[in-house]
PDB file of C-alpha atoms in Angstrom:
ATOM      1  CA  MET E  13      48.420 159.947 -31.097  1.00 31.00           C
ATOM      2  CA  ALA E  14      52.298 152.690 -34.744  1.00 28.00           C
ATOM      3  CA  GLY E  15      50.915 150.970 -37.824  1.00 29.00           C
ATOM      4  CA  LEU E  16      47.686 152.732 -38.771  1.00 29.00           C
ATOM      5  CA  SER E  17      48.056 155.324 -36.017  1.00 38.00           C
ATOM      6  CA  ILE E  18      45.907 158.391 -36.395  1.00 37.00           C
ATOM      7  CA  THR E  19      46.359 159.231 -32.745  1.00 36.00           C
ATOM      8  CA  LEU E  20      49.280 161.489 -33.277  1.00 37.00           C
ATOM      9  CA  TRP E  21      47.000 163.824 -35.208  1.00 36.00           C
ATOM     10  CA  ALA E  22      44.312 163.460 -32.611  1.00 35.00           C
ATOM     11  CA  CYS E  23      46.635 164.072 -29.691  1.00 36.00           C
ATOM     12  CA  ALA E  24      49.000 166.366 -31.415  1.00 35.00           C
ATOM     13  CA  ALA E  25      47.280 169.448 -30.700  1.00 33.00           C
ATOM     14  CA  ALA E  26      49.090 170.644 -28.307  1.00 32.00           C
ATOM     15  CA  LEU E  27      49.394 168.990 -28.585  1.00 34.00           C
ATOM     16  CA  PHE E  28      44.246 172.196 -27.561  1.00 32.00           C
ATOM     17  CA  LEU E  29      37.498 181.070 -27.884  1.00 29.00           C
ATOM     18  CA  ALA E  30      35.162 183.494 -27.032  1.00 29.00           C
ATOM     19  CA  ALA E  31      32.763 181.393 -24.950  1.00 33.00           C
ATOM     20  CA  PRO E  32      33.737 180.089 -21.504  1.00 35.00           C
ATOM     21  CA  ALA E  33      35.305 176.644 -21.475  1.00 40.00           C
ATOM     22  CA  ALA E  34      32.709 173.968 -20.773  1.00 47.00           C
ATOM     23  CA  ALA E  35      33.482 170.281 -20.805  1.00 59.00           C
ATOM     24  CA  PHE E  36      31.275 167.677 -22.408  1.00 75.00           C
ATOM     25  CA  ASP E  37      29.115 165.617 -20.082  1.00 86.00           C
ATOM     26  CA  LEU E  38      30.817 162.438 -18.975  1.00 92.00           C
ATOM     27  CA  PRO E  39      28.709 159.270 -19.067  1.00 92.00           C
ATOM     28  CA  PRO E  40      28.724 156.897 -16.063  1.00 94.00           C
ATOM     29  CA  ARG E  41      31.328 154.615 -17.651  1.00 94.00           C
ATOM     30  CA  ALA E  42      33.660 157.608 -18.039  1.00 95.00           C
ATOM     31  CA  MET E  43      33.218 158.556 -14.395  1.00 95.00           C
ATOM     32  CA  ALA E  44      33.948 154.949 -13.395  1.00 96.00           C
ATOM     33  CA  ALA E  45      37.155 154.874 -15.472  1.00 96.00           C
ATOM     34  CA  LEU E  46      38.359 158.187 -14.056  1.00 96.00           C
ATOM     35  CA  ALA E  47      37.561 157.079 -10.483  1.00 94.00           C
ATOM     36  CA  GLN E  48      39.835 154.074 -11.076  1.00 95.00           C
ATOM     37  CA  GLY E  49      42.645 156.283 -12.374  1.00 94.00           C
ATOM     38  CA  ARG E  50      42.167 155.269 -16.003  1.00 95.00           C
ATOM     39  CA  PRO E  51      41.699 157.572 -18.989  1.00 96.00           C
ATOM     40  CA  TYR E  52      38.332 157.656 -20.739  1.00 95.00           C
ATOM     41  CA  VAL E  53      38.213 157.591 -24.541  1.00 92.00           C
ATOM     42  CA  ASP E  54      35.209 157.433 -26.858  1.00 90.00           C
ATOM     43  CA  VAL E  55      35.710 157.285 -30.623  1.00 84.00           C
ATOM     44  CA  GLN E  56      32.725 157.498 -32.955  1.00 82.00           C
ATOM     45  CA  PRO E  57      32.356 157.825 -36.719  1.00 76.00           C
ATOM     46  CA  ASP E  58      31.585 161.322 -37.900  1.00 67.00           C
ATOM     47  CA  PRO E  59      28.031 161.532 -39.259  1.00 65.00           C
ATOM     48  CA  ASP E  60      29.390 162.597 -42.664  1.00 60.00           C
ATOM     49  CA  GLY E  61      31.511 159.439 -42.740  1.00 58.00           C
ATOM     50  CA  SER E  62      34.773 161.168 -43.630  1.00 56.00           C
ATOM     51  CA  SER E  63      36.307 161.557 -40.200  1.00 64.00           C
ATOM     52  CA  GLY E  64      36.256 160.371 -36.618  1.00 74.00           C
ATOM     53  CA  LEU E  65      34.991 162.111 -33.513  1.00 85.00           C
ATOM     54  CA  ILE E  66      37.069 161.653 -30.376  1.00 88.00           C
ATOM     55  CA  ARG E  67      36.171 162.528 -26.797  1.00 93.00           C
ATOM     56  CA  ALA E  68      38.582 161.761 -24.010  1.00 95.00           C
ATOM     57  CA  ALA E  69      39.416 162.734 -20.445  1.00 97.00           C
ATOM     58  CA  ILE E  70      42.002 161.990 -17.789  1.00 97.00           C
ATOM     59  CA  ASP E  71      42.585 163.194 -14.242  1.00 97.00           C
ATOM     60  CA  VAL E  72      46.088 164.518 -13.632  1.00 98.00           C
ATOM     61  CA  PRO E  73      47.305 164.992 -10.028  1.00 97.00           C
ATOM     62  CA  ALA E  74      49.511 167.993 -10.794  1.00 97.00           C
ATOM     63  CA  PRO E  75      49.125 171.781 -10.735  1.00 97.00           C
ATOM     64  CA  VAL E  76      47.359 173.243 -13.746  1.00 97.00           C
ATOM     65  CA  THR E  77      50.383 175.443 -14.480  1.00 97.00           C
ATOM     66  CA  VAL E  78      52.597 172.364 -14.822  1.00 98.00           C
ATOM     67  CA  ILE E  79      50.087 170.529 -17.037  1.00 98.00           C
ATOM     68  CA  TRP E  80      49.736 173.604 -19.248  1.00 98.00           C
ATOM     69  CA  THR E  81      53.512 173.863 -19.632  1.00 97.00           C
ATOM     70  CA  VAL E  82      53.763 170.197 -20.643  1.00 98.00           C
ATOM     71  CA  MET E  83      50.870 170.491 -23.118  1.00 97.00           C
ATOM     72  CA  THR E  84      52.301 173.544 -24.857  1.00 97.00           C
ATOM     73  CA  ASP E  85      55.976 172.460 -24.952  1.00 97.00           C
ATOM     74  CA  CYS E  86      56.722 171.785 -28.633  1.00 97.00           C
ATOM     75  CA  ASP E  87      60.045 170.095 -27.806  1.00 96.00           C
ATOM     76  CA  LEU E  88      58.292 167.625 -25.497  1.00 96.00           C
ATOM     77  CA  ALA E  89      55.492 166.698 -27.951  1.00 95.00           C
ATOM     78  CA  PRO E  90      57.426 163.894 -29.738  1.00 94.00           C
ATOM     79  CA  LYS E  91      57.938 162.187 -26.366  1.00 92.00           C
ATOM     80  CA  LEU E  92      54.209 162.220 -25.642  1.00 92.00           C
ATOM     81  CA  VAL E  93      52.739 161.251 -29.014  1.00 88.00           C
ATOM     82  CA  ALA E  94      53.516 157.968 -30.752  1.00 82.00           C
ATOM     83  CA  ASP E  95      55.124 158.331 -34.195  1.00 85.00           C
ATOM     84  CA  LEU E  96      55.547 162.097 -33.902  1.00 90.00           C
ATOM     85  CA  LYS E  97      59.067 162.865 -35.098  1.00 94.00           C
ATOM     86  CA  SER E  98      59.154 166.645 -34.876  1.00 96.00           C
ATOM     87  CA  CYS E  99      57.270 169.694 -33.688  1.00 97.00           C
ATOM     88  CA  ARG E 100      58.161 173.161 -34.915  1.00 98.00           C
ATOM     89  CA  VAL E 101      56.523 176.514 -34.158  1.00 98.00           C
ATOM     90  CA  LEU E 102      56.138 178.316 -37.488  1.00 98.00           C
ATOM     91  CA  GLU E 103      54.480 181.506 -36.212  1.00 98.00           C
ATOM     92  CA  ALA E 104      53.608 182.809 -32.770  1.00 98.00           C
ATOM     93  CA  ASP E 105      51.752 185.733 -31.302  1.00 98.00           C
ATOM     94  CA  PRO E 106      54.194 187.846 -29.243  1.00 97.00           C
ATOM     95  CA  ALA E 107      51.598 187.962 -26.461  1.00 96.00           C
ATOM     96  CA  GLY E 108      51.230 184.178 -26.484  1.00 95.00           C
ATOM     97  CA  ALA E 109      47.559 184.118 -27.525  1.00 97.00           C
ATOM     98  CA  TRP E 110      48.150 181.747 -30.467  1.00 98.00           C
ATOM     99  CA  ASP E 111      50.717 179.892 -32.496  1.00 98.00           C
ATOM    100  CA  VAL E 112      50.981 177.832 -35.683  1.00 98.00           C
ATOM    101  CA  ARG E 113      52.809 174.497 -35.431  1.00 98.00           C
ATOM    102  CA  GLU E 114      54.042 171.923 -37.872  1.00 97.00           C
ATOM    103  CA  TYR E 115      54.060 168.274 -36.843  1.00 95.00           C
ATOM    104  CA  ILE E 116      55.851 165.647 -38.905  1.00 95.00           C
ATOM    105  CA  SER E 117      55.021 162.028 -38.171  1.00 87.00           C
ATOM    106  CA  ARG E 118      56.635 158.918 -39.512  1.00 81.00           C
ATOM    107  CA  MET E 119      54.858 155.588 -39.289  1.00 72.00           C
ATOM    108  CA  THR E 120      56.333 152.255 -40.260  1.00 65.00           C
ATOM    109  CA  PHE E 121      55.844 151.451 -43.967  1.00 67.00           C
ATOM    110  CA  LEU E 122      54.062 154.762 -44.633  1.00 73.00           C
ATOM    111  CA  PRO E 123      55.337 158.089 -45.965  1.00 81.00           C
ATOM    112  CA  PRO E 124      55.788 161.001 -43.534  1.00 88.00           C
ATOM    113  CA  VAL E 125      52.655 162.976 -42.695  1.00 86.00           C
ATOM    114  CA  ARG E 126      52.801 166.753 -42.315  1.00 93.00           C
ATOM    115  CA  ASN E 127      50.183 168.516 -40.222  1.00 93.00           C
ATOM    116  CA  VAL E 128      50.068 172.296 -39.760  1.00 96.00           C
ATOM    117  CA  PHE E 129      47.588 173.705 -37.282  1.00 97.00           C
ATOM    118  CA  ARG E 130      46.827 176.896 -35.401  1.00 98.00           C
ATOM    119  CA  SER E 131      46.220 176.778 -31.661  1.00 98.00           C
ATOM    120  CA  ASP E 132      44.407 179.572 -29.826  1.00 98.00           C
ATOM    121  CA  TYR E 133      45.247 179.705 -26.119  1.00 98.00           C
ATOM    122  CA  GLU E 134      43.272 180.603 -23.032  1.00 98.00           C
ATOM    123  CA  PRO E 135      46.125 180.071 -20.579  1.00 97.00           C
ATOM    124  CA  GLU E 136      45.623 177.208 -18.162  1.00 97.00           C
ATOM    125  CA  ARG E 137      42.030 176.723 -19.377  1.00 97.00           C
ATOM    126  CA  ARG E 138      41.698 175.818 -23.050  1.00 97.00           C
ATOM    127  CA  ILE E 139      43.503 175.230 -26.334  1.00 98.00           C
ATOM    128  CA  ARG E 140      41.427 175.344 -29.524  1.00 97.00           C
ATOM    129  CA  PHE E 141      43.122 174.027 -32.638  1.00 97.00           C
ATOM    130  CA  ARG E 142      42.338 173.777 -36.344  1.00 97.00           C
ATOM    131  CA  ARG E 143      44.124 172.620 -39.457  1.00 95.00           C
ATOM    132  CA  THR E 144      45.672 175.295 -41.649  1.00 97.00           C
ATOM    133  CA  ALA E 145      47.754 173.174 -44.057  1.00 95.00           C
ATOM    134  CA  GLY E 146      49.330 169.786 -44.536  1.00 91.00           C
ATOM    135  CA  ASP E 147      48.213 166.280 -45.341  1.00 86.00           C
ATOM    136  CA  LEU E 148      45.153 165.990 -43.114  1.00 80.00           C
ATOM    137  CA  ALA E 149      41.841 166.992 -44.657  1.00 80.00           C
ATOM    138  CA  VAL E 150      40.217 167.565 -41.254  1.00 84.00           C
ATOM    139  CA  PHE E 151      41.838 168.318 -37.902  1.00 86.00           C
ATOM    140  CA  ASP E 152      40.093 170.502 -35.353  1.00 92.00           C
ATOM    141  CA  GLY E 153      39.125 170.379 -31.728  1.00 94.00           C
ATOM    142  CA  GLU E 154      40.119 171.495 -28.285  1.00 96.00           C
ATOM    143  CA  TRP E 155      41.707 170.650 -24.947  1.00 96.00           C
ATOM    144  CA  ARG E 156      40.108 171.875 -21.703  1.00 97.00           C
ATOM    145  CA  LEU E 157      41.518 171.857 -18.195  1.00 97.00           C
ATOM    146  CA  GLU E 158      39.176 171.845 -15.203  1.00 97.00           C
ATOM    147  CA  PRO E 159      40.551 171.888 -11.654  1.00 95.00           C
ATOM    148  CA  GLN E 160      39.049 169.188  -9.432  1.00 93.00           C
ATOM    149  CA  ALA E 161      39.055 168.504  -5.712  1.00 83.00           C
ATOM    150  CA  ALA E 162      42.314 167.627  -3.956  1.00 83.00           C
ATOM    151  CA  GLY E 163      44.479 169.505  -6.451  1.00 86.00           C
ATOM    152  CA  ALA E 164      43.879 167.286  -9.487  1.00 94.00           C
ATOM    153  CA  VAL E 165      42.997 168.656 -12.919  1.00 98.00           C
ATOM    154  CA  ARG E 166      40.613 166.949 -15.324  1.00 97.00           C
ATOM    155  CA  VAL E 167      41.943 167.239 -18.868  1.00 97.00           C
ATOM    156  CA  PHE E 168      39.296 166.956 -21.588  1.00 97.00           C
ATOM    157  CA  TYR E 169      40.053 166.388 -25.249  1.00 95.00           C
ATOM    158  CA  GLU E 170      37.662 166.591 -28.206  1.00 93.00           C
ATOM    159  CA  SER E 171      38.599 166.449 -31.862  1.00 89.00           C
ATOM    160  CA  ARG E 172      37.513 165.613 -35.361  1.00 84.00           C
ATOM    161  CA  VAL E 173      40.198 164.131 -37.588  1.00 75.00           C
ATOM    162  CA  THR E 174      40.564 162.487 -40.988  1.00 71.00           C
ATOM    163  CA  ALA E 175      43.566 160.411 -42.035  1.00 63.00           C
ATOM    164  CA  PRO E 176      45.502 161.510 -45.140  1.00 61.00           C
ATOM    165  CA  PHE E 177      45.080 158.048 -46.646  1.00 59.00           C
ATOM    166  CA  HIS E 178      42.205 155.613 -46.765  1.00 58.00           C
ATOM    167  CA  VAL E 179      41.821 153.667 -43.550  1.00 56.00           C
ATOM    168  CA  PRO E 180      38.669 151.628 -42.974  1.00 52.00           C
ATOM    169  CA  GLY E 181      36.663 153.350 -40.257  1.00 56.00           C
ATOM    170  CA  PRO E 182      36.548 150.401 -37.848  1.00 56.00           C
ATOM    171  CA  LEU E 183      40.345 149.956 -38.035  1.00 52.00           C
ATOM    172  CA  ALA E 184      40.981 153.648 -37.466  1.00 56.00           C
ATOM    173  CA  ARG E 185      38.684 153.659 -34.430  1.00 55.00           C
ATOM    174  CA  ILE E 186      40.433 150.591 -32.970  1.00 54.00           C
ATOM    175  CA  ALA E 187      43.801 152.328 -33.341  1.00 58.00           C
ATOM    176  CA  LEU E 188      42.483 155.498 -31.712  1.00 58.00           C
ATOM    177  CA  ARG E 189      40.905 153.608 -28.814  1.00 61.00           C
ATOM    178  CA  ARG E 190      44.277 152.007 -28.164  1.00 65.00           C
ATOM    179  CA  GLU E 191      46.565 154.972 -28.712  1.00 74.00           C
ATOM    180  CA  VAL E 192      44.678 157.993 -27.364  1.00 81.00           C
ATOM    181  CA  PRO E 193      44.815 156.585 -23.810  1.00 87.00           C
ATOM    182  CA  THR E 194      48.564 156.001 -24.249  1.00 88.00           C
ATOM    183  CA  ALA E 195      49.077 159.677 -25.109  1.00 90.00           C
ATOM    184  CA  LEU E 196      46.893 160.832 -22.210  1.00 95.00           C
ATOM    185  CA  LEU E 197      48.831 158.633 -19.792  1.00 95.00           C
ATOM    186  CA  ALA E 198      52.093 160.067 -21.175  1.00 96.00           C
ATOM    187  CA  LEU E 199      50.749 163.575 -20.509  1.00 97.00           C
ATOM    188  CA  ARG E 200      49.910 162.581 -16.933  1.00 97.00           C
ATOM    189  CA  ARG E 201      53.328 160.974 -16.321  1.00 97.00           C
ATOM    190  CA  ALA E 202      55.192 163.986 -17.705  1.00 97.00           C
ATOM    191  CA  SER E 203      53.078 166.412 -15.654  1.00 98.00           C
ATOM    192  CA  VAL E 204      53.461 164.462 -12.407  1.00 97.00           C
ATOM    193  CA  ALA E 205      57.223 164.146 -12.974  1.00 97.00           C
ATOM    194  CA  ARG E 206      57.509 167.947 -13.298  1.00 96.00           C
ATOM    195  CA  ALA E 207      55.195 168.795 -10.405  1.00 94.00           C
ATOM    196  CA  PRO E 208      56.862 170.374  -7.351  1.00 86.00           C
TER     197      PRO E 208
END
C-alpha cells in the first residue's frame, strides 16, 4: 500500500520456496537511497501491459525476529498499509509454514476491494505470496530479509499486481511510487518501536 492507491495490494502481503532466498541486484541509486536512510522503490510497467512490477528495499535497524513478527502480524497490517481496513487469516498450517489471508481495503469514492492470498513462509528469511481469490486479477511476489552489518536487516520486496478497476498505467505507477515508501517506512517504525 488513498485515491487510486494500489499500494495496499502491493504491500499487503504480509503483508511476503524451494530455492535459497536471493535478493535482486540493487542499482547505484538504490544503494545511495539506502545509505541515506531512505527506502528505494522502482515501479515499472509489466511487459504484458496488464500489471505493474514493483521492486523495493529498506534497511531496518531492528532484530530480524522483531521485523518478522511485525510483517506477519495480521492485526497490525491495517496500521502499516494505507486504506487497508481489515486482515483476517482464513486458513493456516498448524506448523506455521503457510497461511491464507483476506484483506479488505476501502478507498475514498471506490467500492471495497477484497484480496485473498496465500503466503508461504521461510521464517525470518522469506515470504512468498500469490493471489488465490478476490478482486485482483494478479497479485504475486515475495518479501526477503537479509541481515546486514551492525545489526540492521535489509528488507526486499518484489511483486506484480493489477488493480481490480481500470487505472491508467502512469497514474498507478505514480501512486505506487508515493505509497510503497510510506508502507516501508511504517514497517521500519513499527519494528524499531518493538525492538528491545
